[in-house]
PDB file of C-alpha atoms and ligand atoms in Angstrom:
ATOM      1  CA  UNK A   1    -125.086 -31.064-123.307  1.00 57.00           C
ATOM      2  CA  UNK A   2    -123.302 -34.069-121.857  1.00 67.00           C
ATOM      3  CA  UNK A   3    -120.324 -33.700-119.582  1.00 85.00           C
ATOM      4  CA  UNK A   4    -118.742 -37.133-119.982  1.00 95.00           C
ATOM      5  CA  UNK A   5    -117.964 -38.991-116.801  1.00 97.00           C
ATOM      6  CA  UNK A   6    -114.399 -40.202-117.331  1.00 98.00           C
ATOM      7  CA  UNK A   7    -113.286 -43.324-115.474  1.00 98.00           C
ATOM      8  CA  UNK A   8    -109.690 -44.468-115.842  1.00 98.00           C
ATOM      9  CA  UNK A   9    -109.276 -48.129-114.899  1.00 98.00           C
ATOM     10  CA  UNK A  10    -106.162 -50.201-114.345  1.00 96.00           C
ATOM     11  CA  UNK A  11    -106.658 -53.081-116.717  1.00 95.00           C
ATOM     12  CA  UNK A  12    -108.897 -55.138-118.978  1.00 94.00           C
ATOM     13  CA  UNK A  13    -110.619 -57.008-116.147  1.00 96.00           C
ATOM     14  CA  UNK A  14    -111.567 -53.741-114.486  1.00 97.00           C
ATOM     15  CA  UNK A  15    -112.821 -52.310-117.777  1.00 98.00           C
ATOM     16  CA  UNK A  16    -114.973 -55.409-118.268  1.00 98.00           C
ATOM     17  CA  UNK A  17    -116.520 -55.136-114.811  1.00 98.00           C
ATOM     18  CA  UNK A  18    -117.077 -51.384-114.896  1.00 98.00           C
ATOM     19  CA  UNK A  19    -118.672 -51.637-118.349  1.00 98.00           C
ATOM     20  CA  UNK A  20    -120.861 -54.534-117.254  1.00 98.00           C
ATOM     21  CA  UNK A  21    -122.049 -52.485-114.260  1.00 98.00           C
ATOM     22  CA  UNK A  22    -123.258 -49.703-116.585  1.00 98.00           C
ATOM     23  CA  UNK A  23    -125.067 -52.191-118.825  1.00 98.00           C
ATOM     24  CA  UNK A  24    -126.606 -53.996-115.838  1.00 98.00           C
ATOM     25  CA  UNK A  25    -127.858 -50.685-114.493  1.00 97.00           C
ATOM     26  CA  UNK A  26    -129.748 -50.015-117.711  1.00 97.00           C
ATOM     27  CA  UNK A  27    -130.990 -53.591-118.092  1.00 96.00           C
ATOM     28  CA  UNK A  28    -132.321 -53.608-114.524  1.00 93.00           C
ATOM     29  CA  UNK A  29    -134.370 -50.470-115.116  1.00 88.00           C
ATOM     30  CA  UNK A  30    -138.117 -51.078-115.311  1.00 81.00           C
ATOM     31  CA  UNK A  31    -139.546 -51.990-118.680  1.00 90.00           C
ATOM     32  CA  UNK A  32    -138.070 -52.768-122.080  1.00 96.00           C
ATOM     33  CA  UNK A  33    -134.678 -51.360-123.053  1.00 97.00           C
ATOM     34  CA  UNK A  34    -132.996 -50.982-126.425  1.00 98.00           C
ATOM     35  CA  UNK A  35    -129.239 -51.437-126.550  1.00 98.00           C
ATOM     36  CA  UNK A  36    -126.700 -50.898-129.323  1.00 98.00           C
ATOM     37  CA  UNK A  37    -123.653 -53.144-128.756  1.00 98.00           C
ATOM     38  CA  UNK A  38    -120.417 -52.330-130.571  1.00 98.00           C
ATOM     39  CA  UNK A  39    -118.383 -55.171-131.973  1.00 97.00           C
ATOM     40  CA  UNK A  40    -114.573 -54.933-131.932  1.00 96.00           C
ATOM     41  CA  UNK A  41    -112.046 -56.249-129.429  1.00 97.00           C
ATOM     42  CA  UNK A  42    -112.472 -53.681-126.659  1.00 98.00           C
ATOM     43  CA  UNK A  43    -115.905 -54.728-125.328  1.00 98.00           C
ATOM     44  CA  UNK A  44    -115.355 -58.491-125.617  1.00 98.00           C
ATOM     45  CA  UNK A  45    -114.344 -58.888-121.945  1.00 98.00           C
ATOM     46  CA  UNK A  46    -117.354 -56.874-120.856  1.00 98.00           C
ATOM     47  CA  UNK A  47    -119.704 -59.084-122.867  1.00 98.00           C
ATOM     48  CA  UNK A  48    -118.086 -62.158-121.288  1.00 98.00           C
ATOM     49  CA  UNK A  49    -118.643 -60.641-117.828  1.00 98.00           C
ATOM     50  CA  UNK A  50    -122.297 -59.928-118.718  1.00 98.00           C
ATOM     51  CA  UNK A  51    -122.685 -63.481-120.020  1.00 98.00           C
ATOM     52  CA  UNK A  52    -121.383 -64.834-116.703  1.00 98.00           C
ATOM     53  CA  UNK A  53    -123.811 -62.687-114.736  1.00 98.00           C
ATOM     54  CA  UNK A  54    -126.612 -63.848-117.036  1.00 98.00           C
ATOM     55  CA  UNK A  55    -125.627 -67.524-116.637  1.00 98.00           C
ATOM     56  CA  UNK A  56    -125.594 -67.079-112.827  1.00 98.00           C
ATOM     57  CA  UNK A  57    -129.114 -65.655-112.970  1.00 97.00           C
ATOM     58  CA  UNK A  58    -127.990 -62.135-112.031  1.00 97.00           C
ATOM     59  CA  UNK A  59    -128.875 -60.471-115.333  1.00 97.00           C
ATOM     60  CA  UNK A  60    -132.340 -60.965-116.770  1.00 97.00           C
ATOM     61  CA  UNK A  61    -132.264 -60.021-120.461  1.00 97.00           C
ATOM     62  CA  UNK A  62    -135.874 -60.805-121.382  1.00 96.00           C
ATOM     63  CA  UNK A  63    -136.713 -57.110-121.768  1.00 96.00           C
ATOM     64  CA  UNK A  64    -133.620 -56.282-123.828  1.00 98.00           C
ATOM     65  CA  UNK A  65    -133.783 -55.485-127.539  1.00 98.00           C
ATOM     66  CA  UNK A  66    -130.676 -54.974-129.617  1.00 98.00           C
ATOM     67  CA  UNK A  67    -130.068 -52.677-132.567  1.00 98.00           C
ATOM     68  CA  UNK A  68    -127.057 -53.346-134.783  1.00 98.00           C
ATOM     69  CA  UNK A  69    -124.409 -50.607-134.843  1.00 98.00           C
ATOM     70  CA  UNK A  70    -122.523 -51.269-138.063  1.00 98.00           C
ATOM     71  CA  UNK A  71    -121.984 -53.825-140.789  1.00 98.00           C
ATOM     72  CA  UNK A  72    -119.812 -54.362-143.840  1.00 98.00           C
ATOM     73  CA  UNK A  73    -121.469 -54.270-147.255  1.00 98.00           C
ATOM     74  CA  UNK A  74    -120.992 -56.637-150.175  1.00 96.00           C
ATOM     75  CA  UNK A  75    -120.670 -59.860-148.145  1.00 96.00           C
ATOM     76  CA  UNK A  76    -122.336 -63.140-149.116  1.00 93.00           C
ATOM     77  CA  UNK A  77    -124.607 -64.824-146.574  1.00 91.00           C
ATOM     78  CA  UNK A  78    -122.488 -66.724-144.079  1.00 92.00           C
ATOM     79  CA  UNK A  79    -119.302 -64.695-144.696  1.00 95.00           C
ATOM     80  CA  UNK A  80    -117.096 -65.084-141.609  1.00 95.00           C
ATOM     81  CA  UNK A  81    -116.441 -61.335-141.613  1.00 96.00           C
ATOM     82  CA  UNK A  82    -120.059 -60.292-141.049  1.00 97.00           C
ATOM     83  CA  UNK A  83    -120.254 -58.117-137.932  1.00 98.00           C
ATOM     84  CA  UNK A  84    -123.720 -59.526-137.316  1.00 97.00           C
ATOM     85  CA  UNK A  85    -122.103 -62.929-136.831  1.00 97.00           C
ATOM     86  CA  UNK A  86    -119.648 -61.366-134.373  1.00 97.00           C
ATOM     87  CA  UNK A  87    -122.556 -59.847-132.483  1.00 98.00           C
ATOM     88  CA  UNK A  88    -124.370 -63.206-132.443  1.00 98.00           C
ATOM     89  CA  UNK A  89    -121.334 -64.979-131.014  1.00 97.00           C
ATOM     90  CA  UNK A  90    -120.355 -62.413-128.386  1.00 98.00           C
ATOM     91  CA  UNK A  91    -123.660 -60.777-127.394  1.00 98.00           C
ATOM     92  CA  UNK A  92    -126.906 -62.313-128.647  1.00 98.00           C
ATOM     93  CA  UNK A  93    -126.140 -65.966-127.979  1.00 98.00           C
ATOM     94  CA  UNK A  94    -124.401 -65.570-124.610  1.00 98.00           C
ATOM     95  CA  UNK A  95    -127.123 -63.197-123.389  1.00 98.00           C
ATOM     96  CA  UNK A  96    -130.047 -65.238-124.787  1.00 98.00           C
ATOM     97  CA  UNK A  97    -131.440 -62.451-126.940  1.00 98.00           C
ATOM     98  CA  UNK A  98    -133.785 -64.030-129.506  1.00 96.00           C
ATOM     99  CA  UNK A  99    -134.041 -63.011-133.157  1.00 95.00           C
ATOM    100  CA  UNK A 100    -137.337 -61.216-132.685  1.00 97.00           C
ATOM    101  CA  UNK A 101    -135.645 -58.764-130.315  1.00 97.00           C
ATOM    102  CA  UNK A 102    -132.867 -57.894-132.767  1.00 98.00           C
ATOM    103  CA  UNK A 103    -132.989 -55.127-135.367  1.00 97.00           C
ATOM    104  CA  UNK A 104    -130.479 -55.588-138.183  1.00 97.00           C
ATOM    105  CA  UNK A 105    -129.115 -52.853-140.380  1.00 98.00           C
ATOM    106  CA  UNK A 106    -130.136 -53.055-144.049  1.00 98.00           C
ATOM    107  CA  UNK A 107    -127.482 -54.449-146.382  1.00 97.00           C
ATOM    108  CA  UNK A 108    -129.399 -55.330-149.575  1.00 95.00           C
ATOM    109  CA  UNK A 109    -131.124 -53.420-152.352  1.00 94.00           C
ATOM    110  CA  UNK A 110    -131.339 -49.629-152.059  1.00 96.00           C
ATOM    111  CA  UNK A 111    -129.496 -49.465-148.750  1.00 97.00           C
ATOM    112  CA  UNK A 112    -129.577 -45.665-148.425  1.00 93.00           C
ATOM    113  CA  UNK A 113    -133.368 -45.560-148.832  1.00 96.00           C
ATOM    114  CA  UNK A 114    -133.670 -48.419-146.338  1.00 98.00           C
ATOM    115  CA  UNK A 115    -131.430 -46.500-143.903  1.00 98.00           C
ATOM    116  CA  UNK A 116    -133.761 -43.490-143.957  1.00 97.00           C
ATOM    117  CA  UNK A 117    -136.686 -45.793-143.129  1.00 97.00           C
ATOM    118  CA  UNK A 118    -134.539 -47.451-140.454  1.00 98.00           C
ATOM    119  CA  UNK A 119    -133.951 -44.121-138.673  1.00 97.00           C
ATOM    120  CA  UNK A 120    -137.660 -43.275-138.815  1.00 97.00           C
ATOM    121  CA  UNK A 121    -138.620 -46.677-137.401  1.00 97.00           C
ATOM    122  CA  UNK A 122    -136.022 -46.466-134.649  1.00 97.00           C
ATOM    123  CA  UNK A 123    -137.253 -43.047-133.604  1.00 96.00           C
ATOM    124  CA  UNK A 124    -140.863 -44.260-133.654  1.00 96.00           C
ATOM    125  CA  UNK A 125    -139.986 -47.127-131.309  1.00 95.00           C
ATOM    126  CA  UNK A 126    -138.399 -44.693-128.844  1.00 96.00           C
ATOM    127  CA  UNK A 127    -134.736 -44.570-129.877  1.00 97.00           C
ATOM    128  CA  UNK A 128    -131.852 -46.048-127.965  1.00 98.00           C
ATOM    129  CA  UNK A 129    -131.555 -46.469-124.207  1.00 97.00           C
ATOM    130  CA  UNK A 130    -127.892 -47.441-124.171  1.00 98.00           C
ATOM    131  CA  UNK A 131    -125.226 -47.223-126.865  1.00 98.00           C
ATOM    132  CA  UNK A 132    -122.126 -49.294-126.070  1.00 98.00           C
ATOM    133  CA  UNK A 133    -119.400 -47.843-128.268  1.00 98.00           C
ATOM    134  CA  UNK A 134    -115.754 -48.380-129.078  1.00 98.00           C
ATOM    135  CA  UNK A 135    -113.310 -45.835-130.484  1.00 98.00           C
ATOM    136  CA  UNK A 136    -111.613 -46.170-133.846  1.00 97.00           C
ATOM    137  CA  UNK A 137    -107.982 -45.081-134.060  1.00 96.00           C
ATOM    138  CA  UNK A 138    -109.211 -42.413-136.467  1.00 97.00           C
ATOM    139  CA  UNK A 139    -111.896 -41.230-134.024  1.00 98.00           C
ATOM    140  CA  UNK A 140    -114.836 -43.080-135.539  1.00 98.00           C
ATOM    141  CA  UNK A 141    -117.857 -44.300-133.596  1.00 98.00           C
ATOM    142  CA  UNK A 142    -119.448 -47.306-135.293  1.00 98.00           C
ATOM    143  CA  UNK A 143    -118.405 -46.588-138.864  1.00 98.00           C
ATOM    144  CA  UNK A 144    -119.007 -42.836-138.648  1.00 98.00           C
ATOM    145  CA  UNK A 145    -115.707 -42.091-140.312  1.00 98.00           C
ATOM    146  CA  UNK A 146    -114.085 -38.668-140.219  1.00 98.00           C
ATOM    147  CA  UNK A 147    -115.441 -36.292-141.311  1.00 98.00           C
ATOM    148  CA  UNK A 148    -118.893 -36.975-139.832  1.00 98.00           C
ATOM    149  CA  UNK A 149    -121.105 -34.349-138.301  1.00 97.00           C
ATOM    150  CA  UNK A 150    -123.408 -34.697-135.310  1.00 98.00           C
ATOM    151  CA  UNK A 151    -126.457 -34.837-137.554  1.00 98.00           C
ATOM    152  CA  UNK A 152    -125.243 -37.673-139.760  1.00 98.00           C
ATOM    153  CA  UNK A 153    -127.998 -40.183-140.427  1.00 98.00           C
ATOM    154  CA  UNK A 154    -127.760 -43.945-140.705  1.00 98.00           C
ATOM    155  CA  UNK A 155    -126.116 -44.465-144.092  1.00 98.00           C
ATOM    156  CA  UNK A 156    -123.633 -46.257-146.296  1.00 98.00           C
ATOM    157  CA  UNK A 157    -119.992 -45.220-145.976  1.00 98.00           C
ATOM    158  CA  UNK A 158    -116.627 -45.835-147.597  1.00 98.00           C
ATOM    159  CA  UNK A 159    -114.145 -46.953-144.965  1.00 98.00           C
ATOM    160  CA  UNK A 160    -111.005 -44.875-144.595  1.00 97.00           C
ATOM    161  CA  UNK A 161    -107.567 -46.410-145.086  1.00 96.00           C
ATOM    162  CA  UNK A 162    -106.993 -46.053-141.325  1.00 95.00           C
ATOM    163  CA  UNK A 163    -110.004 -48.204-140.538  1.00 97.00           C
ATOM    164  CA  UNK A 164    -109.139 -50.815-143.150  1.00 97.00           C
ATOM    165  CA  UNK A 165    -105.634 -51.042-141.665  1.00 96.00           C
ATOM    166  CA  UNK A 166    -106.930 -51.195-138.067  1.00 95.00           C
ATOM    167  CA  UNK A 167    -109.552 -53.838-138.882  1.00 95.00           C
ATOM    168  CA  UNK A 168    -107.100 -56.065-140.761  1.00 95.00           C
ATOM    169  CA  UNK A 169    -106.198 -57.657-137.418  1.00 93.00           C
ATOM    170  CA  UNK A 170    -109.677 -59.153-137.166  1.00 94.00           C
ATOM    171  CA  UNK A 171    -109.649 -60.883-140.549  1.00 93.00           C
ATOM    172  CA  UNK A 172    -106.059 -61.555-141.571  1.00 93.00           C
ATOM    173  CA  UNK A 173    -104.798 -58.829-143.858  1.00 95.00           C
ATOM    174  CA  UNK A 174    -105.909 -55.481-145.252  1.00 96.00           C
ATOM    175  CA  UNK A 175    -107.079 -57.210-148.427  1.00 95.00           C
ATOM    176  CA  UNK A 176    -109.612 -59.145-146.333  1.00 95.00           C
ATOM    177  CA  UNK A 177    -111.314 -56.009-144.988  1.00 95.00           C
ATOM    178  CA  UNK A 178    -114.389 -54.892-146.940  1.00 96.00           C
ATOM    179  CA  UNK A 179    -114.203 -51.219-147.899  1.00 97.00           C
ATOM    180  CA  UNK A 180    -117.902 -50.336-147.816  1.00 98.00           C
ATOM    181  CA  UNK A 181    -120.153 -50.428-144.795  1.00 98.00           C
ATOM    182  CA  UNK A 182    -123.393 -49.235-143.249  1.00 98.00           C
ATOM    183  CA  UNK A 183    -123.487 -47.506-139.870  1.00 98.00           C
ATOM    184  CA  UNK A 184    -125.986 -46.081-137.436  1.00 98.00           C
ATOM    185  CA  UNK A 185    -125.632 -42.323-137.760  1.00 98.00           C
ATOM    186  CA  UNK A 186    -124.163 -40.054-135.109  1.00 98.00           C
ATOM    187  CA  UNK A 187    -127.533 -38.326-134.861  1.00 98.00           C
ATOM    188  CA  UNK A 188    -129.170 -41.492-133.553  1.00 97.00           C
ATOM    189  CA  UNK A 189    -126.236 -42.457-131.335  1.00 98.00           C
ATOM    190  CA  UNK A 190    -125.910 -39.014-129.748  1.00 98.00           C
ATOM    191  CA  UNK A 191    -129.623 -39.074-129.003  1.00 97.00           C
ATOM    192  CA  UNK A 192    -129.282 -42.210-126.843  1.00 98.00           C
ATOM    193  CA  UNK A 193    -130.356 -41.817-123.215  1.00 97.00           C
ATOM    194  CA  UNK A 194    -127.029 -43.229-122.165  1.00 97.00           C
ATOM    195  CA  UNK A 195    -123.692 -43.860-123.844  1.00 98.00           C
ATOM    196  CA  UNK A 196    -120.772 -45.915-122.572  1.00 98.00           C
ATOM    197  CA  UNK A 197    -117.589 -45.545-124.598  1.00 98.00           C
ATOM    198  CA  UNK A 198    -114.881 -48.144-123.969  1.00 98.00           C
ATOM    199  CA  UNK A 199    -111.285 -47.409-124.858  1.00 98.00           C
ATOM    200  CA  UNK A 200    -108.291 -49.671-124.296  1.00 98.00           C
ATOM    201  CA  UNK A 201    -104.645 -49.876-125.261  1.00 97.00           C
ATOM    202  CA  UNK A 202    -101.832 -47.442-125.954  1.00 97.00           C
ATOM    203  CA  UNK A 203    -102.742 -47.334-129.653  1.00 96.00           C
ATOM    204  CA  UNK A 204    -105.844 -45.328-128.639  1.00 97.00           C
ATOM    205  CA  UNK A 205    -103.924 -42.805-126.516  1.00 98.00           C
ATOM    206  CA  UNK A 206    -103.666 -39.957-129.009  1.00 98.00           C
ATOM    207  CA  UNK A 207    -107.204 -40.292-130.292  1.00 98.00           C
ATOM    208  CA  UNK A 208    -108.913 -40.581-126.894  1.00 98.00           C
ATOM    209  CA  UNK A 209    -107.132 -37.415-125.764  1.00 98.00           C
ATOM    210  CA  UNK A 210    -108.178 -35.623-128.958  1.00 98.00           C
ATOM    211  CA  UNK A 211    -111.752 -36.824-128.586  1.00 98.00           C
ATOM    212  CA  UNK A 212    -112.108 -35.703-124.961  1.00 98.00           C
ATOM    213  CA  UNK A 213    -109.714 -32.750-124.755  1.00 97.00           C
ATOM    214  CA  UNK A 214    -109.387 -31.377-128.290  1.00 98.00           C
ATOM    215  CA  UNK A 215    -111.904 -29.314-130.227  1.00 98.00           C
ATOM    216  CA  UNK A 216    -115.314 -30.851-130.885  1.00 98.00           C
ATOM    217  CA  UNK A 217    -115.291 -31.270-134.638  1.00 97.00           C
ATOM    218  CA  UNK A 218    -116.076 -33.461-137.587  1.00 98.00           C
ATOM    219  CA  UNK A 219    -112.570 -34.783-138.121  1.00 98.00           C
ATOM    220  CA  UNK A 220    -112.838 -36.524-134.720  1.00 98.00           C
ATOM    221  CA  UNK A 221    -116.402 -37.887-134.764  1.00 98.00           C
ATOM    222  CA  UNK A 222    -116.055 -39.253-131.195  1.00 98.00           C
ATOM    223  CA  UNK A 223    -115.528 -35.700-129.902  1.00 98.00           C
ATOM    224  CA  UNK A 224    -119.291 -35.229-130.354  1.00 98.00           C
ATOM    225  CA  UNK A 225    -119.959 -37.449-127.322  1.00 98.00           C
ATOM    226  CA  UNK A 226    -119.291 -34.248-125.375  1.00 98.00           C
ATOM    227  CA  UNK A 227    -122.482 -32.874-126.938  1.00 97.00           C
ATOM    228  CA  UNK A 228    -124.608 -35.994-126.561  1.00 98.00           C
ATOM    229  CA  UNK A 229    -128.134 -35.610-125.247  1.00 97.00           C
ATOM    230  CA  UNK A 230    -127.960 -38.226-122.495  1.00 97.00           C
ATOM    231  CA  UNK A 231    -125.429 -39.247-119.888  1.00 97.00           C
ATOM    232  CA  UNK A 232    -122.024 -40.360-121.138  1.00 98.00           C
ATOM    233  CA  UNK A 233    -119.541 -42.613-119.359  1.00 98.00           C
ATOM    234  CA  UNK A 234    -116.085 -43.012-120.883  1.00 98.00           C
ATOM    235  CA  UNK A 235    -114.191 -46.020-119.534  1.00 98.00           C
ATOM    236  CA  UNK A 236    -110.532 -45.859-120.445  1.00 98.00           C
ATOM    237  CA  UNK A 237    -107.743 -48.159-119.374  1.00 98.00           C
ATOM    238  CA  UNK A 238    -104.524 -46.672-118.058  1.00 97.00           C
ATOM    239  CA  UNK A 239    -102.558 -47.647-121.169  1.00 97.00           C
ATOM    240  CA  UNK A 240    -104.903 -45.635-123.380  1.00 98.00           C
ATOM    241  CA  UNK A 241    -105.127 -42.695-121.022  1.00 98.00           C
ATOM    242  CA  UNK A 242    -101.429 -42.402-120.188  1.00 97.00           C
ATOM    243  CA  UNK A 243    -100.114 -43.806-123.473  1.00 95.00           C
ATOM    244  CA  UNK A 244     -97.759 -46.330-121.910  1.00 76.00           C
TER     245      UNK A 244
HETATM  246  C1  LIG B   1    -114.404 -50.914-135.551  1.00 60.67           C
HETATM  247  C2  LIG B   1    -115.945 -50.925-135.425  1.00 60.67           C
HETATM  248  C3  LIG B   1    -116.392 -50.143-134.249  1.00 60.67           C
HETATM  249  C4  LIG B   1    -115.485 -50.469-133.085  1.00 60.67           C
HETATM  250  C5  LIG B   1    -114.154 -49.804-133.353  1.00 60.67           C
HETATM  251  C6  LIG B   1    -113.078 -50.118-132.323  1.00 60.67           C
HETATM  252  O1  LIG B   1    -114.000 -50.517-136.810  1.00 60.67           O
HETATM  253  N1  LIG B   1    -116.632 -50.449-136.577  1.00 60.67           N
HETATM  254  O2  LIG B   1    -117.738 -50.426-133.971  1.00 60.67           O
HETATM  255  O3  LIG B   1    -116.033 -49.970-131.914  1.00 60.67           O
HETATM  256  O4  LIG B   1    -113.709 -50.056-134.658  1.00 60.67           O
HETATM  257  O5  LIG B   1    -112.666 -51.453-132.394  1.00 60.67           O
HETATM  258  P1  LIG B   1    -111.726 -52.130-131.298  1.00 60.67           P
HETATM  259  O6  LIG B   1    -112.504 -52.175-130.049  1.00 60.67           O
HETATM  260  O7  LIG B   1    -111.445 -53.518-131.848  1.00 60.67           O
HETATM  261  O8  LIG B   1    -110.515 -51.290-131.215  1.00 60.67           O
END
C-alpha cells in the first residue's frame, strides 16, 4: 500500500519544477517507459518546463511512450475540445513524441468493448510506469467520477455536473462541455509503478484534504491513491493545501 509522499510548494513555478524532476527521473531510467499525462491547467507549467529541458538537450524522450488518460465522446474529427489535441499541443509536440509511440483511447464504435481490449493490451505491454494526474474538484482522477471504485476498468462515463461546470472554463461555457467521456480506469492507474498527482489553487483545498486525510472511499476517487501499488508523490501548492 502506498504512503503518499506529500510535498507542499510555494507557487506554480515550484510545482512545475518539482513535477518535472519526477518525470525526468522516470524518463532517465534505463529502457522504455510508458507515461500517462493528464491534460487540464495544473500540469501545463510542468510540461513547459519539461519542453525546455528537452529543447536544451537535457531530456531525451526517445524511449518514452504515452497512453492517453481521458477523452470526451461524441466529438467530430478536428473538434477544438478534443483532449487528444490538448495533449498534442502541450506534451507530444513539445517533447517530440511521435505518433507511433502514442496509444489513444477508443472513441468510435462499441467503445466499451474496445475499452476492455485496451486494458488487456495495456497490461500485456507492461502497464504504466508513470501516471501524471490532476485532481478534479469532485475528487476525480482522469474522468473516474465519483463514485468510482479502485477496480474500475477503462470505460465510458457520464460526466457529473461538477465536472461539466469545472471544465466550462476551458471551452467557454457549460453548454460547450461534452457530457460523455472515456477514461482510463482506476484499476490501471493505481497499478502504475509511480504516480505524481499535481494539485494547485484554493478551489482544490477542500477536495485535496478529503482525498489525503478523509476516508478512502468511492465518493472521493482520488483517495484511492493512498492504496496505489507503486510510489505516489502528491505535489500541492500552498494555496491548495492551506486554502488561502
Ligand atoms: C479534468 C480532466 C482531468 C484533470 C482534472 C483537473 O476534468 N479530466 O484529467 O486532471 O480535471 O483539471 P485542472 O488541472 O484543470 O484543474
